[in-house]
Coordinates of C-alpha atoms in Angstrom, one line a residue:
Chain L
M1 CA -125.8 104.2 -88.4
Y2 CA -125.2 107.4 -86.6
Y3 CA -122.8 109.0 -83.9
I4 CA -123.6 111.5 -80.7
G5 CA -120.7 114.0 -79.7
V6 CA -120.2 116.0 -76.6
D7 CA -119.2 119.1 -76.3
L8 CA -118.8 119.6 -72.4
G9 CA -118.4 123.5 -71.2
G10 CA -117.7 125.1 -68.3
T11 CA -120.7 126.9 -69.6
T12 CA -123.0 125.1 -72.1
I13 CA -123.0 121.6 -72.8
K14 CA -123.6 121.0 -77.0
V15 CA -124.7 117.5 -77.9
G16 CA -125.0 117.0 -81.4
L17 CA -126.0 114.3 -83.4
L18 CA -124.2 113.0 -86.7
N19 CA -125.3 110.4 -89.7
S20 CA -122.9 108.2 -91.2
E21 CA -121.2 110.7 -93.7
Y22 CA -120.4 112.6 -90.3
T23 CA -122.8 115.4 -90.4
I24 CA -124.4 116.7 -87.7
I25 CA -128.3 116.6 -88.5
D26 CA -128.6 118.0 -85.1
K27 CA -127.8 120.0 -82.1
I28 CA -129.1 120.5 -78.4
V29 CA -127.6 123.4 -75.9
I30 CA -127.9 123.1 -72.6
P31 CA -126.4 124.9 -70.0
T32 CA -124.2 123.0 -67.8
G33 CA -124.3 124.5 -64.3
A34 CA -121.3 123.6 -63.9
E35 CA -121.9 124.2 -59.9
R36 CA -123.2 121.2 -59.2
S37 CA -122.0 118.0 -58.7
S38 CA -120.7 115.7 -62.1
E39 CA -123.5 112.9 -61.2
E40 CA -126.6 115.2 -61.9
V41 CA -124.4 116.7 -64.6
L42 CA -124.1 113.4 -66.4
K43 CA -127.4 112.6 -65.8
D44 CA -128.5 116.0 -67.8
M45 CA -126.6 115.1 -70.4
A46 CA -127.2 111.4 -70.7
S47 CA -131.3 112.7 -70.9
V48 CA -130.6 115.7 -73.2
C49 CA -128.9 112.4 -75.9
R50 CA -131.9 110.5 -74.9
E51 CA -134.2 113.4 -76.1
I52 CA -132.0 114.0 -79.3
M53 CA -132.2 109.8 -80.0
N54 CA -136.0 110.2 -79.5
K55 CA -136.3 113.1 -81.4
H56 CA -135.4 111.3 -84.8
G57 CA -137.1 107.8 -83.5
L58 CA -133.3 106.1 -82.8
T59 CA -133.0 103.2 -80.6
V60 CA -129.4 102.2 -79.1
E61 CA -129.5 99.6 -81.9
D62 CA -128.4 102.5 -84.2
V63 CA -126.3 104.2 -82.3
H64 CA -122.4 103.7 -82.3
S65 CA -121.8 104.9 -79.5
I66 CA -121.1 108.7 -77.1
G67 CA -118.2 110.2 -77.5
I68 CA -117.7 113.6 -75.4
G69 CA -114.8 115.8 -75.3
S70 CA -114.0 117.8 -72.3
P71 CA -111.4 120.7 -71.2
G72 CA -108.8 118.5 -68.7
I73 CA -107.2 115.6 -68.9
A74 CA -109.5 112.0 -69.3
S75 CA -108.5 108.4 -70.5
P76 CA -110.8 107.5 -73.6
I77 CA -110.5 103.7 -73.5
E78 CA -110.8 103.6 -69.5
G79 CA -114.1 105.9 -69.9
I80 CA -112.6 108.2 -67.5
I81 CA -112.3 112.3 -66.8
H82 CA -109.9 112.8 -64.7
Y83 CA -109.6 116.4 -64.4
A84 CA -111.8 119.1 -66.1
S85 CA -110.9 123.4 -65.5
N86 CA -113.7 124.8 -64.7
L87 CA -116.0 121.7 -64.5
N88 CA -116.3 119.4 -60.8
F89 CA -115.0 116.5 -62.4
N90 CA -112.5 114.6 -60.7
E91 CA -111.5 111.2 -61.3
V92 CA -115.1 110.9 -62.8
N93 CA -115.9 107.3 -64.2
V94 CA -118.1 109.5 -66.8
R95 CA -118.4 105.7 -68.3
N96 CA -120.9 104.6 -66.1
E97 CA -122.7 107.6 -64.7
I98 CA -124.2 107.2 -68.4
Q99 CA -124.5 104.3 -68.8
K100 CA -126.9 104.4 -65.9
Y101 CA -128.7 105.9 -68.1
I102 CA -128.6 104.7 -71.6
N103 CA -126.7 101.0 -72.9
L104 CA -124.4 102.9 -75.5
N105 CA -120.9 102.9 -75.7
V106 CA -119.6 106.0 -74.1
Y107 CA -116.1 107.8 -74.3
V108 CA -114.6 110.6 -73.1
E109 CA -111.3 112.8 -75.0
N110 CA -109.5 115.6 -74.0
D111 CA -111.4 118.6 -76.2
A112 CA -108.4 119.9 -78.0
N113 CA -107.7 116.0 -79.1
C114 CA -111.7 116.4 -80.6
A115 CA -111.0 118.9 -82.4
A116 CA -108.0 117.6 -83.6
L117 CA -109.5 114.6 -84.2
A118 CA -112.0 116.1 -86.2
E119 CA -109.8 117.7 -88.7
S120 CA -108.0 115.0 -89.4
I121 CA -110.8 112.6 -90.3
C122 CA -113.2 115.3 -92.0
G123 CA -112.0 118.5 -91.8
A124 CA -109.1 120.1 -93.2
A125 CA -106.5 117.0 -93.1
K126 CA -109.5 114.3 -94.1
G127 CA -107.4 111.6 -95.2
E128 CA -104.6 111.9 -93.4
K129 CA -103.4 109.3 -90.7
D130 CA -100.8 111.7 -88.8
V131 CA -101.4 115.0 -88.6
V132 CA -100.8 118.1 -85.8
V133 CA -103.8 120.5 -85.6
I134 CA -102.3 123.9 -83.8
T135 CA -105.6 126.1 -81.8
L136 CA -104.0 129.0 -82.3
G137 CA -106.6 131.6 -79.6
T138 CA -105.7 133.1 -75.8
G139 CA -102.9 130.2 -75.7
I140 CA -102.0 127.7 -77.8
G141 CA -103.3 124.3 -78.1
G142 CA -102.6 120.9 -80.3
G143 CA -103.8 118.2 -80.8
I144 CA -101.7 114.6 -82.4
I145 CA -102.9 112.3 -84.2
I146 CA -100.7 109.6 -85.2
D147 CA -102.1 106.6 -87.3
G148 CA -105.3 107.6 -87.1
K149 CA -105.9 108.8 -83.7
V150 CA -105.4 110.7 -81.0
Y151 CA -101.8 110.5 -79.4
S152 CA -101.8 112.7 -75.6
G153 CA -98.7 110.1 -74.4
A154 CA -99.0 108.1 -72.3
F155 CA -100.3 109.5 -69.0
C156 CA -103.3 110.9 -70.8
G157 CA -101.8 115.0 -70.3
G158 CA -99.4 115.8 -73.8
G159 CA -100.0 117.2 -76.5
E160 CA -99.4 121.0 -75.1
V161 CA -97.2 122.4 -77.8
G162 CA -97.8 125.4 -76.5
H163 CA -95.1 125.3 -73.7
H164 CA -92.9 124.4 -75.7
V165 CA -89.9 126.9 -74.8
M166 CA -88.0 128.5 -78.1
E167 CA -86.9 131.7 -76.5
L168 CA -84.5 131.1 -73.3
N169 CA -85.6 133.7 -70.5
G170 CA -88.0 134.9 -73.0
R171 CA -91.7 136.4 -72.3
P172 CA -92.6 134.4 -68.9
C173 CA -95.7 132.1 -69.1
G174 CA -98.2 131.0 -66.9
C175 CA -97.4 127.6 -67.0
G176 CA -94.4 128.7 -65.2
R177 CA -91.9 128.2 -67.8
K178 CA -90.2 131.5 -69.9
G179 CA -89.8 131.6 -73.3
C180 CA -93.3 129.6 -74.3
W181 CA -93.9 129.4 -78.5
E182 CA -97.4 130.4 -77.3
Q183 CA -96.1 133.5 -75.8
Y184 CA -95.0 134.5 -79.3
A185 CA -97.3 132.7 -81.5
S186 CA -101.2 132.6 -79.6
A187 CA -103.7 135.4 -80.9
T188 CA -102.9 136.9 -77.3
A189 CA -99.5 137.8 -77.8
L190 CA -100.1 139.0 -82.1
I191 CA -102.9 141.5 -80.0
R192 CA -99.9 142.3 -77.4
D193 CA -97.4 143.3 -80.1
A194 CA -100.0 145.2 -82.1
K195 CA -100.9 147.3 -79.4
A196 CA -96.9 147.9 -78.5
A197 CA -96.5 148.7 -82.3
A198 CA -99.6 150.9 -82.4
N199 CA -98.6 152.6 -79.0
S200 CA -94.6 153.7 -80.2
D201 CA -96.6 155.3 -83.2
P202 CA -100.5 156.6 -82.6
E203 CA -100.2 157.3 -86.1
S204 CA -100.2 154.0 -87.7
L205 CA -103.5 152.9 -89.6
L206 CA -102.6 150.3 -86.7
A207 CA -103.3 152.8 -84.3
T208 CA -106.0 154.3 -85.9
M209 CA -108.0 151.6 -86.6
A210 CA -108.1 150.7 -83.0
E211 CA -110.1 154.1 -82.7
G212 CA -108.2 155.3 -79.7
N213 CA -108.7 153.0 -77.9
L214 CA -105.9 150.3 -77.7
E215 CA -107.3 147.9 -75.4
S216 CA -109.7 147.5 -78.2
M217 CA -107.5 145.8 -80.5
T218 CA -108.1 142.5 -82.5
A219 CA -106.1 139.9 -84.6
K220 CA -108.9 141.1 -87.7
I221 CA -107.3 145.1 -87.0
V222 CA -104.0 143.3 -87.7
F223 CA -104.4 141.8 -90.9
D224 CA -107.7 144.8 -91.8
A225 CA -104.6 147.1 -91.5
V226 CA -102.0 144.9 -93.3
Q227 CA -104.7 144.7 -96.1
S228 CA -105.0 148.4 -96.3
G229 CA -101.7 149.4 -97.1
D230 CA -100.3 150.0 -93.2
Q231 CA -96.4 149.3 -92.7
V232 CA -96.0 149.9 -89.2
A233 CA -99.4 146.6 -88.8
E234 CA -97.3 144.4 -91.7
E235 CA -94.4 144.8 -89.7
V236 CA -95.8 142.8 -86.2
L237 CA -97.8 140.7 -88.9
D238 CA -94.3 139.3 -90.0
Q239 CA -92.7 138.8 -87.3
Y240 CA -96.0 137.1 -86.2
F241 CA -96.0 134.8 -89.1
K242 CA -92.4 133.9 -88.4
Y243 CA -92.7 133.0 -84.5
V244 CA -96.1 130.7 -85.8
A245 CA -93.5 128.9 -88.7
Y246 CA -90.4 128.7 -85.9
G247 CA -92.8 126.1 -83.7
V248 CA -94.4 124.8 -86.7
A249 CA -91.1 123.8 -88.4
N250 CA -90.0 122.9 -84.8
I251 CA -93.0 119.9 -84.5
V252 CA -92.2 119.0 -88.0
Y253 CA -89.0 117.8 -86.8
M254 CA -89.6 116.6 -83.8
L255 CA -92.9 114.6 -85.4
Q256 CA -92.9 115.2 -89.6
P257 CA -96.9 114.7 -89.9
A258 CA -98.0 114.2 -92.8
V259 CA -99.7 118.1 -92.4
V260 CA -100.1 120.8 -89.8
V261 CA -103.0 122.4 -89.6
L262 CA -103.6 125.9 -87.7
G263 CA -106.8 126.2 -85.9
G264 CA -108.9 128.8 -83.4
G265 CA -109.8 132.4 -84.5
M266 CA -107.0 132.7 -86.6
S267 CA -107.4 130.0 -88.9
A268 CA -110.7 131.9 -90.7
Q269 CA -107.5 134.2 -91.9
G270 CA -107.6 131.8 -94.1
A271 CA -104.9 131.3 -96.8
N272 CA -103.3 134.9 -95.3
L273 CA -102.4 133.4 -92.8
T274 CA -101.6 129.6 -93.9
E275 CA -99.3 131.1 -97.3
P276 CA -96.8 132.8 -94.8
V277 CA -96.5 130.5 -92.4
T278 CA -96.1 127.7 -95.4
T279 CA -93.4 129.9 -96.8
Y280 CA -91.3 130.4 -93.5
T281 CA -91.6 126.8 -92.2
Q282 CA -90.2 125.8 -95.2
E283 CA -87.2 127.8 -95.1
Q284 CA -87.3 126.3 -91.7
M285 CA -86.5 122.9 -93.0
C286 CA -83.3 121.0 -93.9
P287 CA -83.0 118.3 -96.8
G288 CA -84.5 115.5 -96.2
L289 CA -87.9 116.9 -94.4
E290 CA -88.9 119.6 -96.8
L291 CA -92.6 120.2 -95.7
R292 CA -94.2 117.8 -98.0
N293 CA -98.0 120.2 -97.3
P294 CA -98.2 123.6 -96.9
V295 CA -99.8 124.1 -93.5
K296 CA -103.3 124.7 -93.7
A297 CA -106.1 126.1 -91.9
A298 CA -108.4 124.2 -89.9
I299 CA -112.2 123.7 -91.5
L300 CA -114.6 122.8 -89.3
G301 CA -114.5 125.9 -86.5
N302 CA -116.9 125.0 -83.3
D303 CA -118.4 121.9 -85.0
A304 CA -115.2 120.1 -84.3
G305 CA -115.4 119.1 -81.2
I306 CA -118.8 117.8 -81.0
I307 CA -117.5 116.0 -84.5
G308 CA -114.4 114.5 -82.9
A309 CA -116.0 113.9 -80.1
A310 CA -118.5 112.2 -82.0
L311 CA -116.0 109.6 -84.1
V312 CA -113.5 109.3 -80.5
G313 CA -115.1 105.5 -80.5
T314 CA -114.4 104.4 -83.9
T315 CA -110.6 104.8 -84.3
L316 CA -110.3 103.4 -80.9
Chain T
M2 CA -86.6 82.2 -82.1
Y3 CA -83.6 83.9 -82.9
Y4 CA -83.3 87.2 -84.3
I5 CA -81.0 88.7 -87.1
G6 CA -79.5 92.7 -86.2
V7 CA -77.6 94.7 -88.8
D8 CA -75.5 98.0 -87.9
L9 CA -74.6 99.1 -91.1
G10 CA -72.3 102.3 -91.2
G11 CA -70.0 104.2 -93.1
T12 CA -67.5 102.5 -91.5
T13 CA -68.5 98.8 -90.3
I14 CA -71.1 96.5 -91.3
K15 CA -72.2 94.7 -87.6
V16 CA -74.0 91.5 -87.9
G17 CA -75.5 90.5 -84.2
L18 CA -77.5 87.4 -83.0
L19 CA -79.9 87.3 -80.8
N20 CA -81.5 84.8 -78.9
S21 CA -85.1 84.3 -77.7
E22 CA -84.2 86.5 -74.7
Y23 CA -82.6 89.0 -76.9
T24 CA -79.1 89.0 -76.0
I25 CA -76.5 88.9 -79.1
I26 CA -74.7 85.9 -78.5
D27 CA -72.3 86.6 -81.3
K28 CA -71.2 89.1 -83.2
I29 CA -68.9 89.4 -86.7
V30 CA -67.5 92.8 -88.1
I31 CA -67.0 93.3 -91.8
P32 CA -65.6 97.1 -93.1
T33 CA -68.4 98.4 -94.9
G34 CA -66.6 99.8 -98.2
A35 CA -68.7 102.6 -98.5
E36 CA -67.8 103.7 -102.0
R37 CA -69.4 100.2 -103.4
S38 CA -72.0 100.1 -105.3
S39 CA -75.5 99.1 -102.5
E40 CA -75.9 96.1 -104.1
E41 CA -72.0 94.6 -103.3
V42 CA -72.4 95.5 -99.8
L43 CA -75.8 94.1 -99.2
K44 CA -74.4 91.0 -101.3
D45 CA -71.9 90.9 -98.3
M46 CA -74.0 91.4 -95.5
A47 CA -76.0 88.7 -96.8
S48 CA -73.3 86.6 -96.7
V49 CA -72.4 87.4 -93.4
C50 CA -76.0 87.1 -92.2
R51 CA -75.2 83.1 -93.8
E52 CA -71.9 82.5 -91.8
I53 CA -73.2 83.1 -88.8
M54 CA -76.7 81.1 -89.1
N55 CA -74.2 78.6 -90.3
K56 CA -71.9 78.8 -87.7
H57 CA -74.7 77.9 -85.2
G58 CA -76.4 76.0 -86.9
L59 CA -78.8 78.0 -87.9
T60 CA -81.5 77.5 -90.8
V61 CA -84.1 79.9 -91.8
E62 CA -86.6 78.3 -90.0
D63 CA -84.7 79.5 -87.1
V64 CA -84.7 83.1 -87.4
H65 CA -87.4 84.9 -87.6
S66 CA -86.6 88.2 -89.9
I67 CA -83.4 90.5 -90.5
G68 CA -83.5 94.2 -89.5
I69 CA -80.9 96.5 -90.5
G70 CA -80.2 100.2 -88.9
S71 CA -78.8 102.2 -91.9
P72 CA -78.1 105.7 -91.4
G73 CA -80.3 108.3 -92.9
I74 CA -84.1 107.3 -93.6
A75 CA -85.5 104.1 -94.5
S76 CA -89.2 102.4 -94.9
P77 CA -89.5 99.5 -92.5
I78 CA -92.9 98.2 -93.5
E79 CA -91.2 98.5 -97.4
G80 CA -87.8 97.5 -96.6
I81 CA -86.1 100.6 -98.8
I82 CA -83.6 103.0 -97.5
H83 CA -84.3 106.4 -99.1
Y84 CA -80.8 107.8 -98.7
A85 CA -78.2 107.3 -96.1
S86 CA -75.3 109.7 -95.1
N87 CA -71.6 108.5 -96.3
L88 CA -72.6 105.6 -98.4
N89 CA -74.4 104.7 -101.9
F90 CA -77.8 103.7 -101.4
N91 CA -80.6 105.6 -102.9
E92 CA -83.8 104.2 -103.1
V93 CA -82.3 101.0 -103.0
N94 CA -85.1 98.1 -101.6
V95 CA -82.9 96.0 -99.5
R96 CA -85.6 93.4 -98.9
N97 CA -85.1 92.5 -102.6
E98 CA -81.4 92.7 -102.3
I99 CA -80.8 90.8 -98.7
Q100 CA -83.9 87.9 -100.9
K101 CA -81.8 86.7 -103.6
Y102 CA -79.6 84.9 -101.0
I103 CA -81.6 84.9 -97.9
N104 CA -85.5 83.8 -97.9
L105 CA -85.6 85.2 -94.7
N106 CA -87.8 88.6 -93.8
V107 CA -85.9 91.4 -94.0
Y108 CA -87.0 95.2 -92.3
V109 CA -84.7 98.4 -92.2
E110 CA -84.7 101.5 -89.9
N111 CA -82.7 104.3 -89.3
D112 CA -80.5 103.5 -87.0
A113 CA -81.0 106.4 -84.1
N114 CA -85.2 104.6 -83.7
C115 CA -83.2 100.9 -83.7
A116 CA -81.4 102.1 -80.5
A117 CA -84.6 103.7 -78.7
L118 CA -86.3 100.8 -79.3
A119 CA -83.8 98.3 -78.3
E120 CA -84.3 100.3 -75.3
S121 CA -88.1 100.5 -74.5
I122 CA -87.8 96.6 -75.5
C123 CA -84.8 95.3 -73.3
G124 CA -83.3 98.2 -72.3
A125 CA -83.5 101.9 -69.7
A126 CA -87.3 101.8 -70.3
K127 CA -87.9 98.2 -70.7
G128 CA -91.5 96.9 -70.6
E129 CA -92.8 100.5 -71.3
K130 CA -94.4 101.1 -74.6
D131 CA -94.0 105.2 -74.5
V132 CA -90.5 106.1 -75.0
V133 CA -88.5 109.0 -76.0
V134 CA -84.5 108.2 -76.3
I135 CA -82.6 110.6 -77.0
T136 CA -78.7 110.9 -78.1
L137 CA -76.8 113.6 -76.5
G138 CA -73.7 112.9 -78.9
T139 CA -71.7 115.2 -81.9
G140 CA -75.6 116.5 -81.8
I141 CA -78.3 115.2 -80.9
G142 CA -80.2 112.6 -82.4
G143 CA -83.6 111.1 -81.1
G144 CA -86.3 107.8 -81.1
I145 CA -89.8 107.9 -80.6
I146 CA -91.7 105.0 -79.7
I147 CA -95.2 104.7 -79.4
D148 CA -97.3 101.9 -78.6
G149 CA -94.1 100.3 -78.4
K150 CA -93.4 100.9 -81.9
V151 CA -91.2 103.5 -83.6
Y152 CA -92.8 106.6 -84.9
S153 CA -90.7 108.4 -87.4
G154 CA -93.7 110.5 -89.2
A155 CA -95.4 109.8 -91.8
F156 CA -92.3 110.3 -93.9
C157 CA -89.6 108.2 -91.7
G158 CA -87.7 111.6 -91.5
G159 CA -89.5 112.8 -87.5
G160 CA -88.0 112.2 -84.2
E161 CA -85.3 115.0 -85.0
V162 CA -85.4 116.6 -81.8
G163 CA -81.9 117.8 -82.0
H164 CA -83.2 120.6 -84.6
H165 CA -86.3 122.0 -81.8
V166 CA -85.5 125.5 -82.2
M167 CA -84.5 126.9 -78.5
E168 CA -82.7 130.1 -78.7
L169 CA -84.5 133.1 -81.1
N170 CA -81.5 134.0 -83.1
G171 CA -79.8 131.9 -81.4
R172 CA -76.1 129.8 -82.2
P173 CA -75.9 129.0 -85.4
C174 CA -76.8 125.3 -86.3
G175 CA -75.7 123.3 -89.5
C176 CA -79.1 122.2 -90.6
G177 CA -79.4 126.2 -91.5
R178 CA -81.6 127.1 -88.3
K179 CA -80.7 129.2 -85.4
G180 CA -80.9 127.8 -82.0
C181 CA -80.8 124.4 -81.9
W182 CA -81.6 123.0 -79.3
E183 CA -78.2 120.3 -80.1
Q184 CA -75.9 123.5 -79.7
Y185 CA -76.7 124.4 -76.3
A186 CA -77.6 120.3 -75.0
S187 CA -75.1 118.2 -77.4
A188 CA -72.1 116.9 -75.8
T189 CA -70.1 119.5 -78.4
A190 CA -71.7 121.8 -77.2
L191 CA -71.3 121.5 -73.2
I192 CA -66.9 121.1 -74.9
R193 CA -67.6 124.0 -76.3
D194 CA -68.9 125.6 -73.5
A195 CA -66.3 124.0 -71.4
K196 CA -63.2 125.4 -73.3
A197 CA -64.9 129.2 -73.7
A198 CA -64.7 128.6 -69.5
A199 CA -61.5 127.1 -69.3
N200 CA -60.3 130.0 -71.3
S201 CA -61.4 132.6 -69.3
D202 CA -61.0 131.2 -66.2
P203 CA -56.8 129.8 -67.2
E204 CA -55.8 128.7 -63.7
S205 CA -59.2 126.6 -63.0
L206 CA -59.2 122.8 -62.7
L207 CA -61.1 122.5 -65.8
A208 CA -58.7 124.4 -68.0
T209 CA -55.4 122.9 -66.4
M210 CA -57.1 119.6 -66.5
A211 CA -57.1 120.0 -69.8
E212 CA -53.4 120.4 -70.0
G213 CA -53.0 123.4 -71.5
N214 CA -54.7 121.9 -75.0
L215 CA -58.0 123.2 -74.9
E216 CA -58.5 121.4 -77.9
S217 CA -58.2 118.4 -76.3
M218 CA -61.2 119.1 -73.5
T219 CA -63.8 116.2 -73.7
A220 CA -67.2 116.1 -71.9
K221 CA -65.7 113.6 -68.7
I222 CA -63.3 116.3 -68.4
V223 CA -65.8 118.8 -67.3
F224 CA -67.2 115.4 -64.9
D225 CA -64.0 114.8 -63.5
A226 CA -63.3 118.6 -63.0
V227 CA -66.6 118.8 -60.9
Q228 CA -66.0 115.8 -59.0
S229 CA -62.8 117.6 -58.4
G230 CA -64.5 120.8 -57.0
D231 CA -64.0 123.1 -60.0
Q232 CA -66.7 126.0 -59.9
V233 CA -65.9 126.8 -62.9
A234 CA -66.4 123.3 -64.4
E235 CA -70.1 122.9 -61.7
E236 CA -71.4 126.4 -63.2
V237 CA -70.9 125.0 -67.1
L238 CA -71.9 122.2 -66.6
D239 CA -75.6 123.2 -63.8
Q240 CA -75.7 125.6 -67.4
Y241 CA -75.4 122.5 -69.4
F242 CA -77.5 120.4 -67.4
K243 CA -80.4 123.2 -67.8
Y244 CA -80.3 123.1 -71.1
V245 CA -80.7 119.7 -71.7
A246 CA -83.5 120.1 -69.2
Y247 CA -85.5 122.6 -71.0
G248 CA -85.1 120.0 -74.5
V249 CA -86.8 117.5 -72.1
A250 CA -89.3 119.5 -70.5
N251 CA -90.3 120.6 -74.3
I252 CA -90.3 117.1 -75.6
V253 CA -92.2 116.2 -72.5
Y254 CA -95.3 118.7 -72.9
M255 CA -95.8 117.8 -76.8
L256 CA -95.4 113.9 -75.8
Q257 CA -96.0 112.9 -72.6
P258 CA -94.0 110.0 -73.0
A259 CA -93.3 107.4 -70.1
V260 CA -89.4 107.6 -70.1
V261 CA -87.1 109.9 -71.6
V262 CA -83.7 108.0 -71.7
L263 CA -80.4 109.8 -72.6
G264 CA -77.8 108.3 -74.6
G265 CA -74.7 108.5 -76.5
G266 CA -71.3 108.9 -74.7
M267 CA -73.0 111.2 -72.5
S268 CA -75.2 108.4 -70.9
A269 CA -71.7 106.8 -68.9
Q270 CA -72.6 109.2 -66.0
G271 CA -75.4 108.0 -65.2
A272 CA -76.6 109.3 -62.2
N273 CA -74.4 112.1 -62.4
L274 CA -76.3 113.1 -65.8
T275 CA -80.5 112.1 -65.2
E276 CA -80.3 113.3 -61.9
P277 CA -80.0 117.2 -61.9
V278 CA -81.6 116.5 -65.2
T279 CA -84.4 114.6 -64.0
T280 CA -84.6 118.2 -61.0
Y281 CA -84.3 120.4 -64.4
T282 CA -87.2 119.1 -66.5
Q283 CA -89.8 118.4 -63.5
E284 CA -89.1 122.0 -62.0
Q285 CA -89.9 123.5 -66.1
M286 CA -93.1 120.8 -65.6
C287 CA -96.6 122.4 -64.9
P288 CA -99.6 121.1 -62.4
G289 CA -100.7 117.9 -64.8
L290 CA -97.9 117.0 -66.6
E291 CA -95.3 116.1 -64.1
L292 CA -92.8 113.7 -64.5
R293 CA -93.5 110.4 -63.5
N294 CA -90.7 109.1 -63.9
P295 CA -86.9 109.9 -63.6
V296 CA -84.9 110.5 -66.7
K297 CA -82.7 107.8 -67.3
A298 CA -79.7 106.5 -69.1
A299 CA -79.5 104.7 -71.6
I300 CA -78.3 101.1 -71.2
L301 CA -77.0 98.8 -73.9
G302 CA -74.7 101.1 -75.0
N303 CA -73.0 100.7 -78.4
D304 CA -75.1 96.9 -79.0
A305 CA -78.7 99.1 -78.9
G306 CA -77.9 99.9 -82.7
I307 CA -77.6 95.8 -83.8
I308 CA -81.0 94.8 -80.7
G309 CA -83.0 97.6 -82.1
A310 CA -82.6 96.5 -85.2
A311 CA -83.2 92.6 -85.0
L312 CA -86.5 93.0 -83.6
V313 CA -87.6 96.0 -85.6
G314 CA -89.6 93.2 -87.2
T315 CA -91.5 92.2 -84.6
T316 CA -93.0 95.0 -83.9
L317 CA -94.8 96.0 -87.0

């Protein structure tokens, strides 16, 4: 059996074909043309799905389903995208549109939830049924997997773990709240804190590694400066690990997943990220609620969205 | 069909018989004798279950199951209590013990989860499948209902919503963390804040209503002082509502339940509690994640534990 997964973004549509081992064996990428109507975008998407099937000599009998991951809010079972950031999709019945062209089951799901599902089925948390995947990027996104399925709440909008307040009257957040976790533990927050530290200590390696232009600061520079023994960077990063851990602990107290997975660009740091976060999280847990498994780094990278989208239909 | 629900506490064992409408039609209460072995306690419990069945002329064919709610951590499907505060229960196979005496299905579940299940099946959130019940008492407890079933995580210890940190380096908590929600939004926290305010303003109605002894301060006195127009009490209570709302919002961002229910002694305040909490929670939500239903007060009171325990077996 084969599975088609689609990563529908504001810039590109990526269509992937998975084999029975859930490996991507082919991928076609086309521009989204996001300014167009949803009907036109979905017609193109269906045509690429057809193209990838034809290329591999597959008929509808060979393919389990088409799963589509999109930004925003989607109802998987109904096949409806209610809203998608950067796209003209409002209450679009994606299933009906795609089925005008291909007679396959069609499912839709939020893209962060797709990535989380992929990590739980065949990624860092392979084989676990209760998993939370946290994406440390520009903001903090999340996907909650319960009993092997995406849980996104009663109205498909949950999983926004980055917007829980952990500092009353803290740093203002784009969501309108103050003190949201993502203002402390996103990659953006790390970079902001690193810039501030470098600014206060322009002789530090952290500052010199940004080559005289603090606007070029990256999370990688902070990790690299620590590797080179810079004390300023070490303090920034240590505080950052604590911020990440406080939020991970908050989630574990509430949801006690079998495994917490950290994704996003930061996950490239692997054990340099997950080991200190595991240690600090464990310090926050009370007897009976200790972490049973270490925090893990996501391993599927940018493919997670396609893989998870392709597999949504197998979990419903 | 009838259902037996047991509320196993450190002081008493309450055994309730529910009819097919999930109404408690009889209840027998005996002392727990918590210093005894689990075998002795469970033998007594089985004997009371038998007694209540005989009293109503019921045989094992008439009863769906026995459900037992206990403090601590329990595995419902396996019928094991791993640990129960104030009881000599450690890794006890409750099902096997009870089935020595009565041939009925036996399930166990944490007592707060039982109360939450009851409110979702036949209480304040009747008919809803995704519900979070938050108990505002000495601390803050919680029960998470997902798809009509208790969700307590991969290791049956989740749902501890009171121990998510909402103030970095905030008030120290018994769990070892600092700034836990329960240090701001439990009944205990309200009383502590009211005492402090009454202490600073001994002429206030809040202070005089505590009759010269701030140790006698209660949550009810604070609500009553507000009803009588006391400004000091109003400020304390308004801040308290905000603390409750920040945590409710944190939960909704993560889990987006259909309904949030507030239980514990505080729920007796009804709309005086839920209306301001709903308003302040709504102010914390971003577009797309608005509350769809107002926050509700629990309605089953102390019976929730028995009712939920009795119904656990119907949900597994």
